[in-house]
């Protein structure tokens, strides 16, 4: 079995470079007196973290909530800052909660809803002129996708490959920072396959239809849980958690609610039932 190849693709595309820097900043201790709310959602189809921070800071300030919102573009930056800064609120992938939730003492609060669903699917794409054969033919092929953490291969097998007789360990996985990067890697011929969300595919069909016309789907994952809004159990009071949650569930101004929900690309929220 060949060793798993992991490498990072750097894209010199101005549109995305303009909005990626907000997620890679270092947060030195003591630079902000307010506690932090960390955001990491690589499967979001939008890459404008600057606008996201502006909208969320405005929402929190308008409700007099003294929390500093910080979005991240890369898992390594996010994970390192989680360990050093100790935020009190998180918006993060479900797999991250499953892997590190107990260690970080996270309490799931809300999960977003899009089109009535609290789950989403990812689609495996290949170039339009590529062979659509699946199974053993995919062995040693390269696949661009956002990371699913240290258990990535096991998760991929469970949600996509096992039902097709494929093992993720036999595929060369290319971890990219954002979902849209995987599609660009495929379009530029840097990989053989890309795994992207249906939402990203639909968004790019509008923004860049020629790009999407050059690829085709070959399989789809089972439903994946949406990201989760969490609090640190021992880092914040129950009263403050309720106030914080109510901001997202019951924003005072409809237009304000629409603005931040539009940038998060969701329709609403669903309370997480405690285990």
Coordinates of C-alpha atoms in Angstrom, one line a residue:
X1 CA 0.0 0.0 0.0
X2 CA 1.6 3.3 -1.0
X3 CA 2.2 5.9 1.8
X4 CA -0.4 8.6 2.1
X5 CA 0.7 11.8 0.3
X6 CA -0.3 15.1 1.8
X7 CA 0.8 18.4 0.3
X8 CA -0.6 21.9 0.1
X9 CA -1.5 23.7 -3.1
X10 CA -0.9 27.5 -3.1
X11 CA -3.3 29.4 -5.4
X12 CA -2.2 32.8 -6.8
X13 CA -5.8 33.9 -7.5
X14 CA -6.3 37.5 -6.5
X15 CA -9.9 37.2 -5.5
X16 CA -9.3 34.6 -2.9
X17 CA -6.0 36.0 -1.7
X18 CA -7.7 39.3 -0.8
X19 CA -9.9 37.6 1.7
X20 CA -7.7 34.9 3.2
X21 CA -5.4 36.9 5.4
X22 CA -8.0 37.4 8.1
X23 CA -7.8 33.8 9.1
X24 CA -4.1 33.6 9.6
X25 CA -3.4 36.3 12.1
X26 CA -1.6 35.6 15.4
X27 CA -3.4 36.5 18.5
X28 CA -0.9 37.5 21.1
X29 CA -2.0 37.1 24.7
X30 CA -3.2 40.4 26.1
X31 CA -3.8 42.2 22.8
X32 CA -7.6 42.1 23.3
X33 CA -9.2 42.4 26.7
X34 CA -12.4 40.7 25.5
X35 CA -12.7 36.9 25.5
X36 CA -12.7 35.3 22.0
X37 CA -15.3 33.6 19.8
X38 CA -13.4 31.4 17.3
X39 CA -14.8 30.5 13.9
X40 CA -13.4 27.7 11.6
X41 CA -15.6 26.4 8.8
X42 CA -13.5 25.2 5.8
X43 CA -16.5 23.8 4.0
X44 CA -18.2 27.2 3.7
X45 CA -18.3 28.2 0.1
X46 CA -17.6 31.9 0.9
X47 CA -14.0 33.0 1.4
X48 CA -14.6 36.6 2.5
X49 CA -13.5 36.3 6.2
X50 CA -13.0 40.1 6.3
X51 CA -16.6 40.7 5.7
X52 CA -17.6 37.9 8.0
X53 CA -15.6 39.4 10.9
X54 CA -17.1 42.9 10.2
X55 CA -20.7 41.5 10.2
X56 CA -20.2 39.4 13.4
X57 CA -18.4 42.2 15.3
X58 CA -21.2 44.6 14.4
X59 CA -23.8 42.1 15.6
X60 CA -22.1 41.4 18.9
X61 CA -21.4 45.1 19.5
X62 CA -25.0 46.0 18.8
X63 CA -26.1 43.6 21.4
X64 CA -23.5 44.9 23.9
X65 CA -21.8 41.5 24.0
X66 CA -18.1 41.9 24.8
X67 CA -16.7 39.1 22.8
X68 CA -14.1 39.4 20.1
X69 CA -14.9 37.3 16.9
X70 CA -12.0 35.8 15.1
X71 CA -12.3 33.7 11.9
X72 CA -9.6 31.3 10.7
X73 CA -8.8 30.1 7.2
X74 CA -6.4 27.3 8.1
X75 CA -6.7 24.4 10.6
X76 CA -3.1 24.7 11.9
X77 CA -3.6 28.4 12.8
X78 CA -7.0 27.6 14.4
X79 CA -5.7 24.6 16.4
X80 CA -2.6 26.4 17.7
X81 CA -4.6 29.5 18.8
X82 CA -7.2 27.3 20.5
X83 CA -4.5 25.9 22.7
X84 CA -2.9 29.3 23.6
X85 CA -5.7 31.8 23.6
X86 CA -8.5 29.7 25.2
X87 CA -11.6 31.2 23.6
X88 CA -15.0 30.8 25.3
X89 CA -17.1 30.3 22.2
X90 CA -16.6 28.3 19.0
X91 CA -18.2 27.7 15.6
X92 CA -16.4 24.6 14.2
X93 CA -16.8 21.5 12.1
X94 CA -18.7 18.6 13.7
X95 CA -15.6 16.3 13.2
X96 CA -13.5 18.7 15.3
X97 CA -16.1 18.7 18.1
X98 CA -16.1 14.8 18.0
X99 CA -12.3 14.7 18.2
X100 CA -11.5 17.5 20.6
X101 CA -14.8 18.4 22.3
X102 CA -14.1 16.4 25.5
X103 CA -10.6 17.7 25.8
X104 CA -11.7 21.3 25.3
X105 CA -14.8 20.8 27.5
X106 CA -17.1 22.0 24.8
X107 CA -20.8 22.3 25.2
X108 CA -22.7 22.2 21.9
X109 CA -25.4 24.9 21.7
X110 CA -26.8 25.3 18.2
X111 CA -26.3 23.9 14.8
X112 CA -27.2 25.8 11.6
X113 CA -30.0 24.9 9.3
X114 CA -29.8 25.4 5.5
X115 CA -32.8 24.7 3.3
X116 CA -34.5 23.0 6.2
X117 CA -31.6 20.6 6.8
X118 CA -29.0 20.4 9.6
X119 CA -26.8 18.3 7.4
X120 CA -25.1 18.6 4.0
X121 CA -23.4 16.4 1.4
X122 CA -20.1 16.6 -0.4
X123 CA -19.7 15.5 -4.1
X124 CA -16.7 13.7 -5.6
X125 CA -15.8 15.5 -8.8
X126 CA -13.5 14.6 -11.7
X127 CA -12.6 16.4 -14.9
X128 CA -15.3 16.3 -17.5
X129 CA -13.2 14.2 -19.9
X130 CA -11.9 11.8 -17.2
X131 CA -12.8 8.1 -17.0
X132 CA -15.8 7.8 -14.6
X133 CA -14.9 4.3 -13.5
X134 CA -14.8 3.9 -9.7
X135 CA -13.4 1.3 -7.4
X136 CA -9.8 0.0 -8.0
X137 CA -9.4 2.6 -10.8
X138 CA -9.1 5.4 -8.1
X139 CA -6.1 3.8 -6.4
X140 CA -3.2 6.2 -6.2
X141 CA -5.3 9.0 -7.7
X142 CA -5.0 12.5 -6.1
X143 CA -7.9 14.0 -4.2
X144 CA -8.2 17.6 -3.1
X145 CA -10.5 18.3 -0.1
X146 CA -10.7 20.3 3.1
X147 CA -9.3 18.4 6.0
X148 CA -11.3 16.2 8.3
X149 CA -8.6 16.1 10.9
X150 CA -6.3 13.2 12.1
X151 CA -9.1 10.6 11.5
X152 CA -9.6 11.8 8.0
X153 CA -9.1 8.4 6.2
X154 CA -11.5 6.6 8.6
X155 CA -14.2 9.4 8.1
X156 CA -13.8 9.3 4.4
X157 CA -14.2 5.5 4.3
X158 CA -17.4 5.8 6.5
X159 CA -19.1 8.6 4.6
X160 CA -18.0 7.9 1.0
X161 CA -15.6 5.2 0.0
X162 CA -16.5 2.0 1.9
X163 CA -19.8 1.5 0.0
X164 CA -17.8 1.6 -3.3
X165 CA -15.1 -0.8 -2.3
X166 CA -12.5 1.9 -2.0
X167 CA -10.0 2.7 0.8
X168 CA -9.0 6.3 1.5
X169 CA -5.5 5.1 2.5
X170 CA -5.0 4.1 -1.2
X171 CA -5.7 7.6 -2.4
X172 CA -3.3 10.6 -2.3
X173 CA -5.2 13.2 -0.3
X174 CA -4.4 16.8 -0.8
X175 CA -5.6 18.9 2.1
X176 CA -6.6 22.5 1.1
X177 CA -7.7 25.4 3.4
X178 CA -11.1 26.1 1.8
X179 CA -13.7 24.0 0.0
X180 CA -13.5 26.2 -3.1
X181 CA -9.7 25.5 -3.3
X182 CA -10.4 21.9 -4.0
X183 CA -12.5 22.7 -7.0
X184 CA -9.8 25.1 -8.4
X185 CA -7.1 22.4 -7.9
X186 CA -9.2 20.1 -10.1
X187 CA -9.9 22.8 -12.7
X188 CA -6.2 23.6 -12.9
X189 CA -5.3 20.0 -13.4
X190 CA -3.3 19.7 -10.2
X191 CA -5.3 16.8 -8.9
X192 CA -7.5 14.0 -10.3
X193 CA -10.4 14.5 -8.0
X194 CA -12.1 17.1 -5.8
X195 CA -14.5 16.6 -2.9
X196 CA -16.7 19.7 -2.4
X197 CA -20.0 20.6 -0.9
X198 CA -23.1 20.8 -3.0
X199 CA -23.5 24.4 -1.8
X200 CA -20.0 25.4 -3.1
X201 CA -20.7 23.7 -6.5
X202 CA -24.0 25.6 -6.8
X203 CA -22.4 28.9 -5.8
X204 CA -19.6 28.6 -8.3
X205 CA -22.1 27.6 -11.0
X206 CA -23.4 31.2 -10.7
X207 CA -20.1 32.9 -10.2
X208 CA -17.9 31.0 -12.6
X209 CA -20.1 28.6 -14.8
X210 CA -17.2 27.8 -17.2
X211 CA -15.2 26.4 -14.3
X212 CA -18.0 24.1 -13.2
X213 CA -18.7 23.0 -16.8
X214 CA -15.3 21.4 -16.9
X215 CA -16.1 18.9 -14.1
X216 CA -18.6 16.1 -13.4
X217 CA -19.8 14.3 -10.3
X218 CA -19.1 10.6 -9.8
X219 CA -20.3 9.9 -6.3
X220 CA -21.7 11.6 -3.2
X221 CA -21.2 11.3 0.6
X222 CA -23.9 10.4 3.1
X223 CA -25.3 13.4 4.9
X224 CA -22.7 15.1 7.1
X225 CA -23.6 17.1 10.2
X226 CA -23.5 20.8 9.9
X227 CA -20.9 22.8 12.0
X228 CA -21.7 23.4 15.7
X229 CA -21.8 26.6 17.8
X230 CA -20.3 25.7 21.2
X231 CA -19.3 27.2 24.5
X232 CA -16.6 26.1 26.9
X233 CA -18.4 24.5 29.9
X234 CA -16.2 25.9 32.6
X235 CA -15.3 29.2 30.8
X236 CA -18.7 31.0 30.8
X237 CA -21.8 31.2 33.0
X238 CA -25.1 29.6 32.1
X239 CA -26.7 33.1 32.0
X240 CA -24.1 34.4 29.6
X241 CA -24.5 31.4 27.4
X242 CA -28.3 32.0 27.2
X243 CA -27.7 35.7 26.3
X244 CA -25.2 34.6 23.6
X245 CA -27.4 32.0 22.1
X246 CA -30.4 34.4 22.0
X247 CA -28.4 36.8 19.9
X248 CA -28.3 34.3 17.1
X249 CA -31.8 32.9 17.5
X250 CA -33.6 36.2 18.1
X251 CA -31.7 39.1 16.5
X252 CA -33.6 42.4 17.1
X253 CA -33.5 43.7 13.6
X254 CA -34.6 41.4 10.8
X255 CA -32.2 43.1 8.4
X256 CA -29.3 42.5 10.8
X257 CA -30.2 38.9 11.2
X258 CA -30.4 38.5 7.5
X259 CA -27.0 40.0 7.0
X260 CA -25.1 37.7 9.3
X261 CA -27.1 34.7 8.3
X262 CA -26.4 35.5 4.6
X263 CA -22.7 35.7 5.2
X264 CA -22.8 32.4 7.2
X265 CA -24.9 31.0 4.4
X266 CA -27.6 29.5 6.6
X267 CA -31.3 29.9 7.1
X268 CA -31.7 29.4 10.8
X269 CA -30.6 27.5 13.9
X270 CA -31.5 24.3 15.6
X271 CA -30.8 23.7 19.3
X272 CA -28.5 20.8 20.1
X273 CA -30.1 18.2 22.3
X274 CA -27.8 17.4 25.3
X275 CA -26.6 13.7 25.3

